Amino acid sequence: ETGVTQSPTHLIKTRGQQVTLRCSSQSGHNTVSWYQQALGQGPQFIFQYYREEENGRGNFPPRFSGLQFPNYSSELNVNALELDDSALYLCASSRTGGTEAFFGQGTRLTVV
Amino acid sequence: GIQVEQSPPDLILQEGANSTLRCNFSDSVNNLQWFHQNPWGQLINLFYIPSGTKQNGRLSATTVATERYSLLYISSSQTTDSGVYFCAVVQGAQKLVFGQGTRLTINP
């Protein structure tokens, strides 16, 4: 059984640029959620995707957007990057919403 | 929204000691998970425990849903147990709400 995988593991972007992060869900899981973790904090919910539709969103601006594909993999897109977007971005998958979630290794984004 | 509080925020112990980490939550929940975040940032699943008690080797967890708390026990600590432990809860079918974590340091 393949676990949750994220790519890339690290990247550095310049303020104002756009970035796309990718996540492959665990086999048999149809729900993907994205979280942002700032240094020294707990992860914060960005949004969740189920059956290719956004199914819940946290307190993040519209420049954070996402997609889910028919194979349940997902992308997180962030436009007009700001310095405060520097964080660890975590993807989680689960069989359905609310059941046990499993996380990928994360993407560490640095905005300079 | 639901609030999750973890205590203590920091815990420093000698190898071989036992520890108890606590997670309080402010409302009823459908799901509660404990995670260990490794030095590279990945969240490792420890327990999925909306209620009751579970054990896995030196680790065990108890959730008392009616009193809105969960405890994570680590016995005979090893240096590899060091890291940040998070409790996270779910209401409904959507987001996990995380506590601020407990940073555990096990000294040899």
PDB file of C-alpha atoms in Angstrom:
ATOM      1  CA  GLU A   1       0.000   0.000   0.000  1.00  0.00           C
ATOM      2  CA  THR A   2       1.462   3.341  -1.075  1.00  0.00           C
ATOM      3  CA  GLY A   3       1.343   6.125   1.477  1.00  0.00           C
ATOM      4  CA  VAL A   4       0.729   9.821   0.928  1.00  0.00           C
ATOM      5  CA  THR A   5       3.472  11.449  -1.126  1.00  0.00           C
ATOM      6  CA  GLN A   6       4.125  15.140  -1.678  1.00  0.00           C
ATOM      7  CA  SER A   7       6.320  17.014  -4.098  1.00  0.00           C
ATOM      8  CA  PRO A   8       8.540  18.900  -4.076  1.00  0.00           C
ATOM      9  CA  THR A   9      10.036  18.492  -0.593  1.00  0.00           C
ATOM     10  CA  HIS A  10      11.556  21.955  -0.530  1.00  0.00           C
ATOM     11  CA  LEU A  11      11.356  25.043  -2.680  1.00  0.00           C
ATOM     12  CA  ILE A  12      12.236  28.705  -2.580  1.00  0.00           C
ATOM     13  CA  LYS A  13      10.104  31.336  -4.283  1.00  0.00           C
ATOM     14  CA  THR A  14      10.194  35.095  -4.589  1.00  0.00           C
ATOM     15  CA  ARG A  15       7.460  37.325  -3.199  1.00  0.00           C
ATOM     16  CA  GLY A  16       4.725  37.837  -5.810  1.00  0.00           C
ATOM     17  CA  GLN A  17       5.361  34.544  -7.612  1.00  0.00           C
ATOM     18  CA  GLN A  18       2.975  31.618  -7.870  1.00  0.00           C
ATOM     19  CA  VAL A  19       3.581  28.069  -6.626  1.00  0.00           C
ATOM     20  CA  THR A  20       1.980  24.653  -7.128  1.00  0.00           C
ATOM     21  CA  LEU A  21       2.373  21.847  -4.619  1.00  0.00           C
ATOM     22  CA  ARG A  22       1.348  18.269  -5.380  1.00  0.00           C
ATOM     23  CA  CYS A  23      -0.018  15.395  -3.341  1.00  0.00           C
ATOM     24  CA  SER A  24      -0.778  11.781  -4.158  1.00  0.00           C
ATOM     25  CA  SER A  25      -3.293  10.235  -1.796  1.00  0.00           C
ATOM     26  CA  GLN A  26      -2.943   6.860  -0.137  1.00  0.00           C
ATOM     27  CA  SER A  27      -4.420   3.924  -2.013  1.00  0.00           C
ATOM     28  CA  GLY A  28      -8.145   3.589  -1.324  1.00  0.00           C
ATOM     29  CA  HIS A  29      -8.516   7.168  -0.042  1.00  0.00           C
ATOM     30  CA  ASN A  30     -10.819   9.627  -1.812  1.00  0.00           C
ATOM     31  CA  THR A  31     -10.533  12.677   0.441  1.00  0.00           C
ATOM     32  CA  VAL A  32      -7.551  15.027   0.500  1.00  0.00           C
ATOM     33  CA  SER A  33      -6.955  17.919   2.898  1.00  0.00           C
ATOM     34  CA  TRP A  34      -4.234  20.562   2.947  1.00  0.00           C
ATOM     35  CA  TYR A  35      -2.708  22.178   6.030  1.00  0.00           C
ATOM     36  CA  GLN A  36      -0.242  25.009   6.616  1.00  0.00           C
ATOM     37  CA  GLN A  37       2.153  24.769   9.539  1.00  0.00           C
ATOM     38  CA  ALA A  38       4.091  27.875  10.547  1.00  0.00           C
ATOM     39  CA  LEU A  39       7.218  27.459  12.632  1.00  0.00           C
ATOM     40  CA  GLY A  40       6.397  26.487  16.206  1.00  0.00           C
ATOM     41  CA  GLN A  41       2.666  26.176  15.560  1.00  0.00           C
ATOM     42  CA  GLY A  42       0.189  23.382  15.000  1.00  0.00           C
ATOM     43  CA  PRO A  43      -1.032  22.764  11.432  1.00  0.00           C
ATOM     44  CA  GLN A  44      -3.908  24.954  10.232  1.00  0.00           C
ATOM     45  CA  PHE A  45      -6.598  23.640   7.867  1.00  0.00           C
ATOM     46  CA  ILE A  46      -6.590  25.228   4.401  1.00  0.00           C
ATOM     47  CA  PHE A  47      -9.233  23.185   2.548  1.00  0.00           C
ATOM     48  CA  GLN A  48     -10.490  19.690   1.786  1.00  0.00           C
ATOM     49  CA  TYR A  49     -11.358  18.008  -1.509  1.00  0.00           C
ATOM     50  CA  TYR A  50     -13.798  15.160  -2.021  1.00  0.00           C
ATOM     51  CA  ARG A  51     -14.871  13.836  -5.428  1.00  0.00           C
ATOM     52  CA  GLU A  52     -13.007  16.673  -7.125  1.00  0.00           C
ATOM     53  CA  GLU A  53     -14.985  19.371  -5.284  1.00  0.00           C
ATOM     54  CA  GLU A  54     -13.893  21.663  -2.470  1.00  0.00           C
ATOM     55  CA  ASN A  55     -15.599  20.359   0.660  1.00  0.00           C
ATOM     56  CA  GLY A  56     -14.729  22.833   3.368  1.00  0.00           C
ATOM     57  CA  ARG A  57     -12.290  25.693   3.693  1.00  0.00           C
ATOM     58  CA  GLY A  58     -10.394  27.282   6.529  1.00  0.00           C
ATOM     59  CA  ASN A  59      -9.583  30.937   7.075  1.00  0.00           C
ATOM     60  CA  PHE A  60      -7.322  31.393   4.047  1.00  0.00           C
ATOM     61  CA  PRO A  61      -7.666  34.007   1.253  1.00  0.00           C
ATOM     62  CA  PRO A  62      -8.810  33.108  -2.280  1.00  0.00           C
ATOM     63  CA  ARG A  63      -5.236  33.211  -3.580  1.00  0.00           C
ATOM     64  CA  PHE A  64      -4.985  29.750  -1.994  1.00  0.00           C
ATOM     65  CA  SER A  65      -6.756  27.398  -4.392  1.00  0.00           C
ATOM     66  CA  GLY A  66      -6.736  23.710  -5.136  1.00  0.00           C
ATOM     67  CA  LEU A  67      -7.716  20.883  -7.420  1.00  0.00           C
ATOM     68  CA  GLN A  68      -8.460  17.212  -7.033  1.00  0.00           C
ATOM     69  CA  PHE A  69      -8.086  14.866  -9.979  1.00  0.00           C
ATOM     70  CA  PRO A  70     -10.070  11.702 -10.855  1.00  0.00           C
ATOM     71  CA  ASN A  71      -7.290   9.554  -9.327  1.00  0.00           C
ATOM     72  CA  TYR A  72      -7.785  11.547  -6.069  1.00  0.00           C
ATOM     73  CA  SER A  73      -4.408  13.244  -6.256  1.00  0.00           C
ATOM     74  CA  SER A  74      -4.459  16.953  -5.505  1.00  0.00           C
ATOM     75  CA  GLU A  75      -2.726  20.267  -6.075  1.00  0.00           C
ATOM     76  CA  LEU A  76      -2.432  23.335  -3.882  1.00  0.00           C
ATOM     77  CA  ASN A  77      -1.842  26.590  -5.734  1.00  0.00           C
ATOM     78  CA  VAL A  78      -0.816  29.817  -4.071  1.00  0.00           C
ATOM     79  CA  ASN A  79      -0.791  33.045  -6.087  1.00  0.00           C
ATOM     80  CA  ALA A  80       0.906  36.350  -5.275  1.00  0.00           C
ATOM     81  CA  LEU A  81       3.163  34.793  -2.646  1.00  0.00           C
ATOM     82  CA  GLU A  82       3.798  36.760   0.519  1.00  0.00           C
ATOM     83  CA  LEU A  83       6.634  36.384   3.011  1.00  0.00           C
ATOM     84  CA  ASP A  84       4.146  35.009   5.589  1.00  0.00           C
ATOM     85  CA  ASP A  85       3.342  32.124   3.257  1.00  0.00           C
ATOM     86  CA  SER A  86       6.677  30.613   4.245  1.00  0.00           C
ATOM     87  CA  ALA A  87       5.685  27.421   6.047  1.00  0.00           C
ATOM     88  CA  LEU A  88       5.489  23.643   5.925  1.00  0.00           C
ATOM     89  CA  TYR A  89       2.548  22.553   3.758  1.00  0.00           C
ATOM     90  CA  LEU A  90       1.073  19.185   4.673  1.00  0.00           C
ATOM     91  CA  CYS A  91      -1.305  17.031   2.690  1.00  0.00           C
ATOM     92  CA  ALA A  92      -3.493  14.394   4.331  1.00  0.00           C
ATOM     93  CA  SER A  93      -5.698  11.727   2.828  1.00  0.00           C
ATOM     94  CA  SER A  94      -8.494   9.665   4.339  1.00  0.00           C
ATOM     95  CA  ARG A  95     -11.095   7.126   3.198  1.00  0.00           C
ATOM     96  CA  THR A  96     -13.801   9.727   3.727  1.00  0.00           C
ATOM     97  CA  GLY A  97     -14.002  13.009   5.563  1.00  0.00           C
ATOM     98  CA  GLY A  98     -13.692  12.648   9.319  1.00  0.00           C
ATOM     99  CA  THR A  99     -12.030   9.233   9.320  1.00  0.00           C
ATOM    100  CA  GLU A 100      -8.396   8.556  10.210  1.00  0.00           C
ATOM    101  CA  ALA A 101      -6.117  10.872   8.249  1.00  0.00           C
ATOM    102  CA  PHE A 102      -2.612  10.031   7.053  1.00  0.00           C
ATOM    103  CA  PHE A 103      -0.075  12.716   6.194  1.00  0.00           C
ATOM    104  CA  GLY A 104       2.630  13.099   3.616  1.00  0.00           C
ATOM    105  CA  GLN A 105       6.134  14.274   4.440  1.00  0.00           C
ATOM    106  CA  GLY A 106       5.296  17.876   3.632  1.00  0.00           C
ATOM    107  CA  THR A 107       6.640  20.599   1.362  1.00  0.00           C
ATOM    108  CA  ARG A 108       8.738  23.293   2.992  1.00  0.00           C
ATOM    109  CA  LEU A 109       8.115  26.578   1.168  1.00  0.00           C
ATOM    110  CA  THR A 110      10.363  29.582   1.699  1.00  0.00           C
ATOM    111  CA  VAL A 111       9.318  32.936   0.241  1.00  0.00           C
ATOM    112  CA  VAL A 112      12.087  35.528  -0.055  1.00  0.00           C
TER     113      VAL A 112
ATOM    114  CA  GLY B   1     -14.930  26.865  16.707  1.00  0.00           C
ATOM    115  CA  ILE B   2     -13.606  24.034  18.802  1.00  0.00           C
ATOM    116  CA  GLN B   3     -10.522  24.735  20.924  1.00  0.00           C
ATOM    117  CA  VAL B   4      -7.784  22.176  21.573  1.00  0.00           C
ATOM    118  CA  GLU B   5      -5.297  22.682  24.381  1.00  0.00           C
ATOM    119  CA  GLN B   6      -2.276  20.498  25.005  1.00  0.00           C
ATOM    120  CA  SER B   7      -0.182  20.339  28.136  1.00  0.00           C
ATOM    121  CA  PRO B   8       2.548  20.636  29.058  1.00  0.00           C
ATOM    122  CA  PRO B   9       3.985  22.706  26.180  1.00  0.00           C
ATOM    123  CA  ASP B  10       7.486  21.394  26.915  1.00  0.00           C
ATOM    124  CA  LEU B  11       8.676  18.290  28.730  1.00  0.00           C
ATOM    125  CA  ILE B  12      12.286  17.265  29.378  1.00  0.00           C
ATOM    126  CA  LEU B  13      12.971  13.794  30.746  1.00  0.00           C
ATOM    127  CA  GLN B  14      15.774  11.320  31.200  1.00  0.00           C
ATOM    128  CA  GLU B  15      15.844   8.139  29.161  1.00  0.00           C
ATOM    129  CA  GLY B  16      13.775   5.451  30.845  1.00  0.00           C
ATOM    130  CA  ALA B  17      11.266   7.825  32.443  1.00  0.00           C
ATOM    131  CA  ASN B  18       7.517   7.681  31.876  1.00  0.00           C
ATOM    132  CA  SER B  19       5.462  10.620  30.623  1.00  0.00           C
ATOM    133  CA  THR B  20       1.841  11.680  30.271  1.00  0.00           C
ATOM    134  CA  LEU B  21       0.688  14.212  27.693  1.00  0.00           C
ATOM    135  CA  ARG B  22      -2.767  15.729  27.945  1.00  0.00           C
ATOM    136  CA  CYS B  23      -5.195  17.066  25.339  1.00  0.00           C
ATOM    137  CA  ASN B  24      -8.345  18.983  26.328  1.00  0.00           C
ATOM    138  CA  PHE B  25     -11.016  19.924  23.802  1.00  0.00           C
ATOM    139  CA  SER B  26     -13.923  22.291  24.175  1.00  0.00           C
ATOM    140  CA  ASP B  27     -16.757  20.405  22.445  1.00  0.00           C
ATOM    141  CA  SER B  28     -17.858  16.903  21.463  1.00  0.00           C
ATOM    142  CA  VAL B  29     -15.832  15.348  18.643  1.00  0.00           C
ATOM    143  CA  ASN B  30     -16.217  12.585  16.073  1.00  0.00           C
ATOM    144  CA  ASN B  31     -12.550  11.749  15.838  1.00  0.00           C
ATOM    145  CA  LEU B  32      -9.337  12.270  17.797  1.00  0.00           C
ATOM    146  CA  GLN B  33      -5.850  11.462  16.610  1.00  0.00           C
ATOM    147  CA  TRP B  34      -2.413  11.623  18.204  1.00  0.00           C
ATOM    148  CA  PHE B  35       0.615  12.304  16.015  1.00  0.00           C
ATOM    149  CA  HIS B  36       4.371  12.446  16.478  1.00  0.00           C
ATOM    150  CA  GLN B  37       6.086  14.981  14.224  1.00  0.00           C
ATOM    151  CA  ASN B  38       9.543  13.794  13.238  1.00  0.00           C
ATOM    152  CA  PRO B  39      12.491  16.183  12.754  1.00  0.00           C
ATOM    153  CA  TRP B  40      11.780  16.332   9.002  1.00  0.00           C
ATOM    154  CA  GLY B  41       8.222  17.507   9.612  1.00  0.00           C
ATOM    155  CA  GLN B  42       6.206  14.418   8.799  1.00  0.00           C
ATOM    156  CA  LEU B  43       3.266  13.657  11.072  1.00  0.00           C
ATOM    157  CA  ILE B  44       3.386  10.022  12.109  1.00  0.00           C
ATOM    158  CA  ASN B  45       0.082   8.459  13.191  1.00  0.00           C
ATOM    159  CA  LEU B  46       0.163   7.131  16.742  1.00  0.00           C
ATOM    160  CA  PHE B  47      -3.489   6.581  17.605  1.00  0.00           C
ATOM    161  CA  TYR B  48      -6.946   7.087  16.140  1.00  0.00           C
ATOM    162  CA  ILE B  49      -8.956   7.139  19.360  1.00  0.00           C
ATOM    163  CA  PRO B  50     -12.321   8.959  19.494  1.00  0.00           C
ATOM    164  CA  SER B  51     -13.026   7.122  22.762  1.00  0.00           C
ATOM    165  CA  GLY B  52     -11.650   4.345  24.952  1.00  0.00           C
ATOM    166  CA  THR B  53      -8.125   3.045  25.440  1.00  0.00           C
ATOM    167  CA  LYS B  54      -5.587   1.678  22.984  1.00  0.00           C
ATOM    168  CA  GLN B  55      -2.040   0.411  23.396  1.00  0.00           C
ATOM    169  CA  ASN B  56       0.814   0.033  20.945  1.00  0.00           C
ATOM    170  CA  GLY B  57       4.050  -1.161  22.507  1.00  0.00           C
ATOM    171  CA  ARG B  58       5.364   1.431  24.960  1.00  0.00           C
ATOM    172  CA  LEU B  59       2.656   3.899  23.974  1.00  0.00           C
ATOM    173  CA  SER B  60      -0.938   3.966  25.049  1.00  0.00           C
ATOM    174  CA  ALA B  61      -3.772   6.472  24.807  1.00  0.00           C
ATOM    175  CA  THR B  62      -7.056   7.036  26.551  1.00  0.00           C
ATOM    176  CA  THR B  63      -9.863   9.329  25.425  1.00  0.00           C
ATOM    177  CA  VAL B  64     -12.723  10.187  27.779  1.00  0.00           C
ATOM    178  CA  ALA B  65     -15.104  11.777  25.307  1.00  0.00           C
ATOM    179  CA  THR B  66     -17.739  12.695  27.908  1.00  0.00           C
ATOM    180  CA  GLU B  67     -15.147  14.722  29.841  1.00  0.00           C
ATOM    181  CA  ARG B  68     -13.476  16.074  26.692  1.00  0.00           C
ATOM    182  CA  TYR B  69      -9.918  15.016  27.203  1.00  0.00           C
ATOM    183  CA  SER B  70      -7.375  12.525  25.958  1.00  0.00           C
ATOM    184  CA  LEU B  71      -4.100  11.309  27.455  1.00  0.00           C
ATOM    185  CA  LEU B  72      -1.038   9.887  25.715  1.00  0.00           C
ATOM    186  CA  TYR B  73       1.259   7.740  27.869  1.00  0.00           C
ATOM    187  CA  ILE B  74       4.846   6.965  26.938  1.00  0.00           C
ATOM    188  CA  SER B  75       6.618   4.427  29.115  1.00  0.00           C
ATOM    189  CA  SER B  76      10.357   3.737  29.356  1.00  0.00           C
ATOM    190  CA  SER B  77      11.167   6.736  27.134  1.00  0.00           C
ATOM    191  CA  GLN B  78      13.914   6.472  24.546  1.00  0.00           C
ATOM    192  CA  THR B  79      15.845   9.281  22.863  1.00  0.00           C
ATOM    193  CA  THR B  80      14.033   8.447  19.623  1.00  0.00           C
ATOM    194  CA  ASP B  81      10.769   9.461  21.313  1.00  0.00           C
ATOM    195  CA  SER B  82      11.928  13.083  21.230  1.00  0.00           C
ATOM    196  CA  GLY B  83       9.926  15.438  19.048  1.00  0.00           C
ATOM    197  CA  VAL B  84       6.619  17.239  19.012  1.00  0.00           C
ATOM    198  CA  TYR B  85       3.405  15.396  19.823  1.00  0.00           C
ATOM    199  CA  PHE B  86       0.136  16.735  18.467  1.00  0.00           C
ATOM    200  CA  CYS B  87      -3.432  15.979  19.347  1.00  0.00           C
ATOM    201  CA  ALA B  88      -6.043  16.746  16.664  1.00  0.00           C
ATOM    202  CA  VAL B  89      -9.827  16.496  16.716  1.00  0.00           C
ATOM    203  CA  VAL B  90     -12.576  16.477  14.100  1.00  0.00           C
ATOM    204  CA  GLN B  91     -16.118  17.733  14.354  1.00  0.00           C
ATOM    205  CA  GLY B  92     -18.369  16.621  11.523  1.00  0.00           C
ATOM    206  CA  ALA B  93     -16.521  15.305   8.497  1.00  0.00           C
ATOM    207  CA  GLN B  94     -13.991  17.914   7.639  1.00  0.00           C
ATOM    208  CA  LYS B  95     -10.983  19.513   9.164  1.00  0.00           C
ATOM    209  CA  LEU B  96      -8.644  18.305  11.841  1.00  0.00           C
ATOM    210  CA  VAL B  97      -8.158  20.976  14.506  1.00  0.00           C
ATOM    211  CA  PHE B  98      -4.739  20.680  16.090  1.00  0.00           C
ATOM    212  CA  GLY B  99      -3.460  21.693  19.470  1.00  0.00           C
ATOM    213  CA  GLN B 100      -0.214  23.640  19.787  1.00  0.00           C
ATOM    214  CA  GLY B 101       1.730  20.485  20.550  1.00  0.00           C
ATOM    215  CA  THR B 102       3.943  19.192  23.356  1.00  0.00           C
ATOM    216  CA  ARG B 103       7.671  19.267  22.689  1.00  0.00           C
ATOM    217  CA  LEU B 104       9.228  16.215  24.333  1.00  0.00           C
ATOM    218  CA  THR B 105      12.985  16.004  24.847  1.00  0.00           C
ATOM    219  CA  ILE B 106      14.480  12.739  26.095  1.00  0.00           C
ATOM    220  CA  ASN B 107      18.055  13.057  27.306  1.00  0.00           C
ATOM    221  CA  PRO B 108      20.392  10.042  27.368  1.00  0.00           C
TER     222      PRO B 108
END
